[in-house]
Tab-separated table of C-alpha atoms and ligand atoms in Angstrom:
chain	number	residue	atom	x	y	z
A	1	MET	CA	0.000	0.000	0.000
A	2	ALA	CA	1.301	3.411	-0.900
A	3	VAL	CA	2.723	5.877	1.582
A	4	GLY	CA	0.532	8.791	2.569
A	5	ASN	CA	-2.238	6.318	3.028
A	6	SER	CA	-3.759	7.908	6.118
A	7	LEU	CA	-4.488	11.228	4.416
A	8	VAL	CA	-6.185	9.462	1.513
A	9	GLU	CA	-8.160	7.142	3.785
A	10	ASP	CA	-9.294	10.131	5.816
A	11	LEU	CA	-10.411	11.787	2.633
A	12	TYR	CA	-12.594	8.961	1.571
A	13	ASN	CA	-13.671	7.391	4.820
A	14	GLN	CA	-14.421	10.307	7.089
A	15	SER	CA	-17.203	12.438	5.814
A	16	LYS	CA	-16.221	15.215	8.237
A	17	CYS	CA	-13.097	15.629	6.136
A	18	PHE	CA	-15.395	16.998	3.484
A	19	SER	CA	-17.273	19.357	5.730
A	20	SER	CA	-14.536	21.166	7.638
A	21	PRO	CA	-11.115	22.362	6.475
A	22	ILE	CA	-8.191	20.317	7.770
A	23	VAL	CA	-4.475	20.997	7.915
A	24	LYS	CA	-2.192	17.938	7.934
A	25	ASN	CA	1.436	17.185	7.235
A	26	ILE	CA	2.439	16.555	3.656
A	27	PRO	CA	3.067	12.825	3.134
A	28	ASN	CA	6.763	12.201	2.480
A	29	PHE	CA	6.230	10.889	-1.024
A	30	ILE	CA	4.735	14.233	-2.144
A	31	LYS	CA	7.944	15.951	-1.005
A	32	LYS	CA	9.713	14.081	-3.817
A	33	PHE	CA	8.269	16.713	-6.112
A	34	THR	CA	10.919	19.331	-5.388
A	35	ILE	CA	11.438	22.799	-6.850
A	36	LYS	CA	14.047	21.175	-9.152
A	37	GLU	CA	11.351	18.850	-10.537
A	38	LEU	CA	9.059	21.838	-10.966
A	39	HIS	CA	11.807	23.674	-12.850
A	40	LYS	CA	12.210	20.660	-15.172
A	41	LEU	CA	8.434	20.590	-15.672
A	42	LEU	CA	8.449	24.247	-16.771
A	43	ILE	CA	11.268	23.542	-19.231
A	44	ARG	CA	9.218	20.630	-20.627
A	45	ILE	CA	6.253	22.992	-21.148
A	46	LYS	CA	8.581	25.401	-22.956
A	47	ASP	CA	9.637	22.575	-25.283
A	48	ASP	CA	6.004	21.681	-25.978
A	49	SER	CA	5.087	24.594	-28.224
A	50	LEU	CA	1.359	23.832	-28.121
A	51	ALA	CA	1.081	24.433	-24.401
A	52	CYS	CA	0.227	28.135	-24.562
A	53	HIS	CA	-2.442	27.646	-27.196
A	54	ARG	CA	-4.133	25.108	-24.982
A	55	ASP	CA	-4.448	27.740	-22.284
A	56	ARG	CA	-3.161	25.299	-19.747
A	57	ILE	CA	-0.521	27.648	-18.415
A	58	ARG	CA	-1.725	31.075	-17.394
A	59	LEU	CA	0.382	33.951	-16.132
A	60	TYR	CA	-1.183	36.874	-14.265
A	61	VAL	CA	0.931	39.929	-13.475
A	62	ASP	CA	-0.606	42.395	-11.028
A	63	ASN	CA	-3.792	40.320	-11.281
A	64	LYS	CA	-4.085	40.645	-15.085
A	65	ARG	CA	-3.362	38.131	-17.825
A	66	LYS	CA	-0.324	39.423	-19.755
A	67	LYS	CA	-1.289	39.649	-23.407
A	68	PRO	CA	-0.163	38.773	-25.946
A	69	PHE	CA	2.151	35.800	-25.443
A	70	GLY	CA	2.945	36.611	-21.808
A	71	GLU	CA	3.297	32.939	-20.990
A	72	LYS	CA	5.490	32.245	-24.019
A	73	ALA	CA	7.866	35.099	-23.172
A	74	PHE	CA	8.058	33.909	-19.563
A	75	LEU	CA	8.841	30.335	-20.616
A	76	ALA	CA	11.448	31.535	-23.117
A	77	ASP	CA	13.203	33.551	-20.372
A	78	LEU	CA	13.393	30.625	-17.916
A	79	PRO	CA	16.879	30.035	-16.537
A	80	ASP	CA	18.952	26.898	-16.769
A	81	PRO	CA	17.679	24.085	-14.444
A	82	ASN	CA	20.842	24.426	-12.340
A	83	MET	CA	19.867	27.922	-11.225
A	84	ASP	CA	17.751	28.689	-8.154
A	85	LEU	CA	14.214	29.093	-9.566
A	86	ASN	CA	12.862	30.888	-6.503
A	87	LYS	CA	15.591	33.569	-6.598
A	88	TRP	CA	15.133	33.947	-10.345
A	89	LEU	CA	11.361	34.480	-9.955
A	90	GLU	CA	11.993	37.202	-7.350
A	91	GLY	CA	14.296	39.058	-9.737
A	92	TYR	CA	12.165	38.491	-12.832
A	93	PHE	CA	8.945	39.909	-11.366
A	94	ASP	CA	10.746	42.446	-9.148
A	95	LYS	CA	8.115	44.085	-6.902
A	96	LYS	CA	5.149	43.020	-9.035
A	97	ASP	CA	2.489	40.578	-7.899
A	98	PHE	CA	2.279	37.513	-10.095
A	99	LEU	CA	0.585	34.151	-10.324
A	100	LEU	CA	1.454	31.295	-12.629
A	101	PHE	CA	-1.208	28.595	-12.897
A	102	ILE	CA	-0.374	25.265	-14.519
A	103	ASN	CA	-3.378	23.116	-15.333
A	104	TYR	CA	-3.039	19.305	-15.446
A	105	SER	CA	0.617	19.599	-14.474
A	106	GLY	CA	0.973	15.795	-14.330
A	107	SER	CA	0.939	15.788	-18.163
A	108	TRP	CA	4.386	17.342	-18.231
A	109	SER	CA	6.248	15.369	-15.615
A	110	ASN	CA	6.654	11.647	-15.309
A	111	GLU	CA	7.810	12.163	-11.710
A	112	LEU	CA	4.584	13.965	-10.893
A	113	ALA	CA	2.356	11.497	-12.759
A	114	THR	CA	4.049	8.583	-10.963
A	115	LEU	CA	3.577	10.333	-7.646
A	116	LEU	CA	-0.133	10.756	-8.405
A	117	ALA	CA	-0.306	7.049	-9.193
A	118	ASP	CA	1.172	6.335	-5.737
A	119	PHE	CA	-1.413	8.643	-4.238
A	120	SER	CA	-4.265	6.826	-5.967
A	121	ALA	CA	-3.030	3.296	-5.092
A	122	PRO	CA	-4.977	2.859	-1.818
A	123	LEU	CA	-8.067	4.403	-3.399
A	124	LEU	CA	-7.983	1.981	-6.309
A	125	GLU	CA	-8.029	-0.912	-3.839
A	126	LYS	CA	-11.386	0.328	-2.552
A	127	PHE	CA	-13.030	2.148	-5.438
A	128	SER	CA	-13.576	1.486	-9.099
A	129	PRO	CA	-11.016	3.274	-11.313
A	130	PHE	CA	-14.022	4.494	-13.321
A	131	SER	CA	-15.418	6.381	-10.355
A	132	LEU	CA	-12.378	8.609	-9.806
A	133	SER	CA	-10.147	11.027	-11.619
A	134	LEU	CA	-7.124	12.940	-10.430
A	135	GLU	CA	-6.080	16.367	-11.605
A	136	SER	CA	-2.958	18.145	-10.480
A	137	HIS	CA	-2.478	21.879	-10.728
A	138	ILE	CA	0.436	24.058	-9.670
A	139	ILE	CA	0.031	27.599	-8.394
A	140	ILE	CA	3.211	29.642	-8.078
A	141	GLY	CA	3.183	33.277	-7.067
A	142	ARG	CA	3.104	36.279	-4.806
A	143	TYR	CA	-0.292	37.977	-4.626
A	144	LYS	CA	-2.636	39.927	-2.375
A	145	THR	CA	-5.549	37.901	-3.723
A	146	THR	CA	-5.677	35.163	-6.347
A	147	PRO	CA	-6.985	36.568	-9.674
A	148	PHE	CA	-9.863	34.064	-9.806
A	149	GLY	CA	-11.789	36.120	-7.206
A	150	VAL	CA	-13.792	34.646	-4.333
A	151	HIS	CA	-15.217	31.415	-5.735
A	152	ILE	CA	-16.339	27.905	-4.892
A	153	ASP	CA	-14.973	24.672	-6.392
A	154	ASP	CA	-16.962	21.949	-8.130
A	155	PRO	CA	-18.953	20.021	-5.465
A	156	ASN	CA	-17.535	16.699	-6.743
A	157	ASP	CA	-13.929	17.822	-6.188
A	158	ARG	CA	-11.821	17.218	-3.099
A	159	VAL	CA	-8.939	19.653	-3.371
A	160	ILE	CA	-5.796	19.292	-1.285
A	161	HIS	CA	-3.271	22.122	-1.320
A	162	PHE	CA	0.296	21.011	-0.635
A	163	ASN	CA	2.692	23.819	0.206
A	164	LEU	CA	6.030	22.887	-1.375
A	165	SER	CA	7.736	26.219	-0.680
A	166	ASP	CA	9.365	27.751	2.407
A	167	ASN	CA	6.796	30.569	2.574
A	168	GLU	CA	3.311	30.672	4.033
A	169	LYS	CA	0.150	30.961	2.017
A	170	TYR	CA	-3.265	31.965	3.383
A	171	LEU	CA	-6.669	30.770	2.324
A	172	HIS	CA	-9.622	32.937	3.325
A	173	LEU	CA	-12.856	30.973	3.599
A	174	TRP	CA	-16.564	31.729	3.841
A	175	ASP	CA	-19.255	29.191	4.580
A	176	LYS	CA	-21.638	28.806	1.600
A	177	GLU	CA	-24.782	30.053	3.331
A	178	LYS	CA	-22.991	32.927	5.049
A	179	TYR	CA	-21.569	33.922	1.659
A	180	ARG	CA	-25.034	34.109	0.134
A	181	GLU	CA	-26.275	36.125	3.074
A	182	LEU	CA	-23.392	38.589	2.644
A	183	THR	CA	-23.336	38.934	-1.132
A	184	GLY	CA	-26.990	38.214	-1.947
A	185	SER	CA	-26.131	35.368	-4.353
A	186	PHE	CA	-23.899	32.345	-4.971
A	187	GLU	CA	-22.064	34.189	-7.799
A	188	TYR	CA	-18.305	34.702	-7.472
A	189	ILE	CA	-17.070	38.185	-6.605
A	190	GLU	CA	-13.901	39.825	-7.815
A	191	ASN	CA	-12.620	41.127	-4.513
A	192	MET	CA	-13.310	40.399	-0.892
A	193	ASN	CA	-13.298	43.969	0.471
A	194	ASP	CA	-16.981	44.032	1.421
A	195	ILE	CA	-17.019	40.653	3.128
A	196	GLN	CA	-13.560	40.392	4.577
A	197	GLU	CA	-14.464	40.892	8.205
A	198	TYR	CA	-16.464	37.614	8.068
A	199	LYS	CA	-13.677	35.457	6.651
A	200	THR	CA	-11.932	32.586	8.400
A	201	THR	CA	-8.262	32.445	7.503
A	202	TYR	CA	-6.206	29.250	7.339
A	203	THR	CA	-2.421	29.398	7.181
A	204	ILE	CA	-0.767	26.797	4.984
A	205	LYS	CA	2.805	26.594	6.184
A	206	LYS	CA	5.776	24.843	4.620
A	207	ASN	CA	5.067	21.093	4.377
A	208	ASP	CA	1.362	21.552	5.213
A	209	ALA	CA	-1.392	19.766	3.328
A	210	PHE	CA	-4.654	21.698	3.456
A	211	VAL	CA	-7.898	19.900	2.645
A	212	LEU	CA	-10.435	22.346	1.266
A	213	PRO	CA	-14.011	21.065	1.403
A	214	ALA	CA	-16.179	21.911	-1.585
A	215	ALA	CA	-18.691	23.729	0.646
A	216	PHE	CA	-16.571	26.864	1.089
A	217	TYR	CA	-16.052	29.997	-0.963
A	218	HIS	CA	-12.396	30.910	-0.918
A	219	VAL	CA	-9.626	33.182	-2.133
A	220	GLY	CA	-5.849	32.837	-1.665
A	221	GLU	CA	-3.192	35.267	-0.453
A	222	SER	CA	0.556	34.844	-0.622
A	223	PRO	CA	2.732	37.738	0.695
A	224	LYS	CA	5.930	35.934	-0.417
A	225	ILE	CA	6.435	33.530	-3.318
A	226	SER	CA	4.659	30.261	-2.568
A	227	ILE	CA	4.539	27.065	-4.578
A	228	ILE	CA	1.327	25.137	-4.163
A	229	PHE	CA	0.640	21.761	-5.637
A	230	ALA	CA	-3.170	21.433	-5.717
A	231	LEU	CA	-4.514	17.954	-6.138
A	232	ALA	CA	-8.166	17.619	-7.132
A	233	LEU	CA	-9.653	14.226	-6.541
A	234	THR	CA	-12.953	14.034	-8.423
A	235	LYS	CA	-15.767	11.565	-7.989
A	236	ILE	CA	-17.093	10.863	-11.478
A	237	SER	CA	-20.883	10.774	-11.364
A	238	LYS	CA	-22.723	7.956	-13.170
A	239	LYS	CA	-24.107	10.536	-15.572
A	240	ASP	CA	-20.619	11.824	-16.398
A	241	LEU	CA	-19.362	8.281	-16.885
A	242	ILE	CA	-22.084	7.624	-19.470
A	243	LEU	CA	-21.227	10.911	-21.206
A	244	LYS	CA	-17.574	9.879	-21.348
A	245	ILE	CA	-18.493	6.644	-23.142
A	246	VAL	CA	-20.805	8.540	-25.508
A	247	ASP	CA	-17.924	10.927	-26.165
A	248	GLU	CA	-15.675	7.963	-26.959
A	249	MET	CA	-18.343	6.693	-29.411
A	250	LYS	CA	-18.894	10.039	-31.092
A	251	ASP	CA	-16.137	9.791	-33.708
A	252	ASP	CA	-17.103	6.270	-34.780
A	253	LEU	CA	-20.774	7.185	-34.992
A	254	ILE	CA	-20.026	10.286	-37.021
A	255	LYS	CA	-18.141	8.128	-39.521
A	256	SER	CA	-21.296	6.070	-40.131
A	257	ILE	CA	-23.336	9.159	-41.084
A	258	SER	CA	-23.288	9.607	-44.848
A	259	SER	CA	-22.915	13.420	-44.646
A	260	ASP	CA	-24.508	14.014	-48.041
A	261	ILE	CA	-27.567	15.769	-46.632
A	262	ASP	CA	-28.364	18.584	-49.016
A	263	TYR	CA	-28.676	22.070	-47.535
A	264	ALA	CA	-31.971	22.321	-49.426
A	265	HIS	CA	-33.336	19.548	-47.152
A	266	PHE	CA	-33.344	22.010	-44.278
A	267	GLU	CA	-36.047	24.013	-46.047
A	268	ASP	CA	-38.512	21.134	-45.952
A	269	GLU	CA	-39.114	19.596	-42.520
A	270	GLU	CA	-40.699	16.394	-43.892
A	271	VAL	CA	-37.842	15.726	-46.330
A	272	LEU	CA	-35.245	16.380	-43.623
A	273	LYS	CA	-37.086	14.044	-41.245
A	274	GLY	CA	-37.026	11.291	-43.882
A	275	VAL	CA	-33.301	11.750	-44.526
A	276	LEU	CA	-32.486	11.729	-40.801
A	277	GLU	CA	-34.661	8.672	-40.153
A	278	GLU	CA	-32.574	6.811	-42.703
A	279	GLU	CA	-29.359	8.056	-41.100
A	280	PHE	CA	-30.522	6.999	-37.652
A	281	LEU	CA	-31.358	3.523	-38.982
A	282	THR	CA	-27.795	3.177	-40.307
A	283	VAL	CA	-26.315	4.433	-37.038
A	284	ASN	CA	-28.600	2.165	-35.045
A	285	LYS	CA	-27.459	-0.906	-36.985
A	286	SER	CA	-23.864	-0.294	-35.972
A	287	PHE	CA	-24.670	0.957	-32.452
A	288	ASN	CA	-23.912	-2.341	-30.683
A	289	ASP	CA	-20.511	-2.618	-32.345
A	290	HIS	CA	-19.616	0.979	-31.593
A	291	PHE	CA	-20.792	0.736	-28.023
A	292	SER	CA	-18.805	-2.401	-27.320
A	293	THR	CA	-15.609	-0.984	-28.869
A	294	SER	CA	-15.978	2.388	-27.153
A	295	LEU	CA	-16.576	0.848	-23.750
A	296	LYS	CA	-13.486	-1.352	-24.122
A	297	LYS	CA	-11.435	1.637	-25.322
A	298	TYR	CA	-12.516	3.801	-22.400
A	299	LYS	CA	-11.799	1.059	-19.851
A	300	ALA	CA	-8.345	0.303	-21.289
A	301	LYS	CA	-7.480	4.017	-21.438
A	302	VAL	CA	-8.459	4.581	-17.792
A	303	LYS	CA	-6.779	1.436	-16.461
A	304	SER	CA	-3.517	2.010	-18.343
A	305	ASN	CA	-3.340	5.509	-16.879
A	306	ARG	CA	-4.513	4.660	-13.365
A	307	CYS	CA	-7.558	6.920	-13.456
A	308	PHE	CA	-5.911	10.097	-14.818
A	309	VAL	CA	-8.088	9.874	-17.880
A	310	GLU	CA	-8.379	13.528	-18.717
A	311	LYS	CA	-4.842	14.471	-19.653
A	312	PRO	CA	-2.281	11.701	-19.989
A	313	LEU	CA	1.431	12.392	-19.879
A	314	ILE	CA	2.376	14.152	-23.103
A	315	ILE	CA	4.065	11.831	-25.550
A	316	LYS	CA	7.806	12.304	-26.113
A	317	LYS	CA	8.549	13.596	-29.582
A	318	GLU	CA	11.260	11.243	-30.727
A	319	ILE	CA	13.110	8.324	-29.201
A	320	SER	CA	16.458	8.684	-30.878
A	321	ILE	CA	18.247	5.980	-28.884
A	322	GLU	CA	19.924	3.206	-30.893
A	323	LEU	CA	18.402	-0.152	-29.941
A	324	ASN	CA	20.815	-3.050	-29.708
A	325	GLU	CA	20.283	-6.571	-28.460
A	326	ASN	CA	21.443	-5.683	-24.935
A	327	THR	CA	19.217	-2.631	-24.521
A	328	ILE	CA	17.262	-3.062	-21.281
A	329	PHE	CA	13.528	-2.292	-21.113
A	330	THR	CA	11.985	-1.530	-17.742
A	331	LYS	CA	8.321	-0.939	-17.098
A	332	ILE	CA	7.582	2.325	-15.275
A	333	LYS	CA	5.663	1.133	-12.250
A	334	PRO	CA	2.913	1.196	-11.077
A	335	PHE	CA	1.587	1.573	-14.634
A	336	ASN	CA	0.902	-1.339	-16.944
A	337	ILE	CA	-0.299	-1.670	-20.520
A	338	GLU	CA	-3.839	-2.789	-21.444
A	339	PHE	CA	-5.054	-4.301	-24.691
A	340	PHE	CA	-8.026	-5.959	-26.351
A	341	VAL	CA	-8.941	-7.358	-29.739
A	342	ILE	CA	-12.145	-6.494	-31.541
A	343	ASN	CA	-13.220	-6.755	-35.204
A	344	ASN	CA	-9.792	-8.087	-36.257
A	345	LYS	CA	-8.008	-5.130	-34.736
A	346	ILE	CA	-5.684	-4.920	-31.742
A	347	TYR	CA	-6.039	-1.882	-29.476
A	348	LEU	CA	-3.107	-1.318	-27.145
A	349	TYR	CA	-3.143	1.353	-24.417
A	350	ALA	CA	-0.121	2.707	-22.550
A	351	ARG	CA	-0.351	5.588	-20.040
A	352	GLY	CA	-3.714	6.608	-21.549
A	353	HIS	CA	-2.440	6.649	-25.160
A	354	LYS	CA	-3.677	4.352	-27.928
A	355	PHE	CA	-1.889	2.250	-30.556
A	356	SER	CA	-3.879	0.088	-32.969
A	357	CYS	CA	-2.951	-2.430	-35.654
A	358	LYS	CA	-4.327	-5.465	-37.517
A	359	GLU	CA	-4.893	-8.596	-35.456
A	360	HIS	CA	-2.104	-11.177	-35.650
A	361	PRO	CA	-1.391	-14.051	-33.199
A	362	SER	CA	2.325	-13.170	-33.076
A	363	ILE	CA	1.591	-9.574	-32.108
A	364	ILE	CA	-0.815	-10.723	-29.398
A	365	LYS	CA	1.849	-13.089	-28.028
A	366	PHE	CA	4.311	-10.207	-28.065
A	367	ILE	CA	1.962	-7.796	-26.237
A	368	GLU	CA	1.120	-10.468	-23.652
A	369	TYR	CA	4.850	-10.787	-22.942
A	370	LEU	CA	5.157	-7.008	-22.502
A	371	LYS	CA	2.203	-6.986	-20.130
A	372	LYS	CA	3.599	-9.821	-18.003
A	373	GLU	CA	7.292	-8.917	-17.761
A	374	ASP	CA	8.668	-5.888	-15.939
A	375	THR	CA	12.193	-5.876	-17.281
A	376	PHE	CA	13.884	-7.598	-20.243
A	377	LEU	CA	16.521	-7.234	-22.946
A	378	PHE	CA	15.748	-6.272	-26.539
A	379	LYS	CA	17.152	-9.616	-27.766
A	380	GLU	CA	14.574	-11.420	-25.582
A	381	LEU	CA	11.821	-9.509	-27.322
A	382	LEU	CA	13.090	-10.553	-30.719
A	383	LYS	CA	13.033	-14.207	-29.664
A	384	ILE	CA	9.363	-14.237	-28.663
A	385	ASP	CA	8.127	-15.121	-32.104
A	386	GLU	CA	10.233	-15.838	-35.201
A	387	VAL	CA	7.681	-14.522	-37.668
A	388	LEU	CA	7.398	-11.146	-35.989
A	389	ASN	CA	8.770	-8.387	-38.153
A	390	HIS	CA	11.770	-6.657	-36.516
A	391	ALA	CA	10.799	-3.247	-37.898
A	392	PHE	CA	7.390	-3.619	-36.270
A	393	VAL	CA	8.949	-4.586	-32.916
A	394	ASP	CA	11.216	-1.553	-33.171
A	395	LYS	CA	8.286	0.756	-33.956
A	396	LEU	CA	6.110	-0.590	-31.163
A	397	VAL	CA	8.741	-0.456	-28.434
A	398	ARG	CA	9.712	3.094	-29.415
A	399	TRP	CA	6.065	4.079	-29.121
A	400	LEU	CA	5.845	2.429	-25.689
A	401	VAL	CA	8.919	4.341	-24.557
A	402	SER	CA	7.498	7.597	-25.946
A	403	THR	CA	4.405	7.178	-23.735
A	404	SER	CA	6.667	6.592	-20.663
A	405	ALA	CA	5.164	3.128	-20.125
A	406	PHE	CA	8.729	1.778	-20.410
A	407	LYS	CA	12.181	3.268	-20.059
A	408	LEU	CA	15.346	2.199	-21.796
A	409	SER	CA	18.861	1.774	-20.509
A	410	SER	CA	21.910	0.459	-22.250
A	411	GLY	CA	23.028	-3.046	-21.321
A	412	ILE	CA	26.578	-4.328	-20.904
B	501	FE2	FE1	-10.629	27.126	-5.986
């Protein structure tokens, strides 16, 4: 069972944990995510040029989003990983307030994603992996109030704030009903001036883990630069789970629609109805197949990524390493690959990513070996089945390494 178990058990077993704020010590395994790891994560975001377009990293300076390309310029200016990031941030922003928010930070760091997997281990022994998701966000900054205003989190989220820095951060809280009484509604407000005398303030010190129940409006304050790792544990409702499967089916269903509906059909309701009835009949015929495939895909995706279904670790661009017969493959634990065969096609999932190819008994034998073994040499892979094409083996193992399901090291 993973370390940090007691905090997680408290979270899921004691309902009072969800009704009142709690400050605990950070479990030791979370401390493995050091400022050095954070620095490496930022460099990885810089290398992934799409990051800014996805809006997953947001920089606020004096409570405003810097436009245009504020985040890109910041990432481009980042110092070498050997430098002290904290000192550099102080110099870079000088006296200005700033806040850097990194959404789904586990997508950019294998260390962080692995740590989240450790965190989820005791939960997965008790709950279905389809009932949970984990999101990790990082909030770095110095600010009088967080730029998101006084707000409330999603009621299905359990958010834990881990303070990874030396400095204190404060969270000001208002009970939901009191908030409505004070502001006249449940809407968020930009600043807390009018309601501040009614706030309850919690101090999150170095190495503190603060559990924020979903029933409280809140806003953060950080007089000195703090680094907060916020972990949101979400209970997926049954309705959301169904929507996720429908979402998985959407692409396949769209493919079965003929798409030659004439724009003129929209003028005549009866004609359009006739055309759509025919389309629905076609879709309906293939519904069972699509449903079965989509359900299997969703399950394999979730299991291979240990319930972080939303944003898997970003795939590495190119694995340039030369493979020789003594190259060692090691599975990155606690993850494992998942696969299934349907309609003469093999679907393989690693860390939430998908690889598909035509069904072949040799490939299945090969994948079964990969699923069973934790470490092996490249030459052992080549011996599994004589008919297996070496170029295919090469392609598949490189893909597995690019997903971080396996790592490579050179043998003797
Ligand atoms: Fe929040």
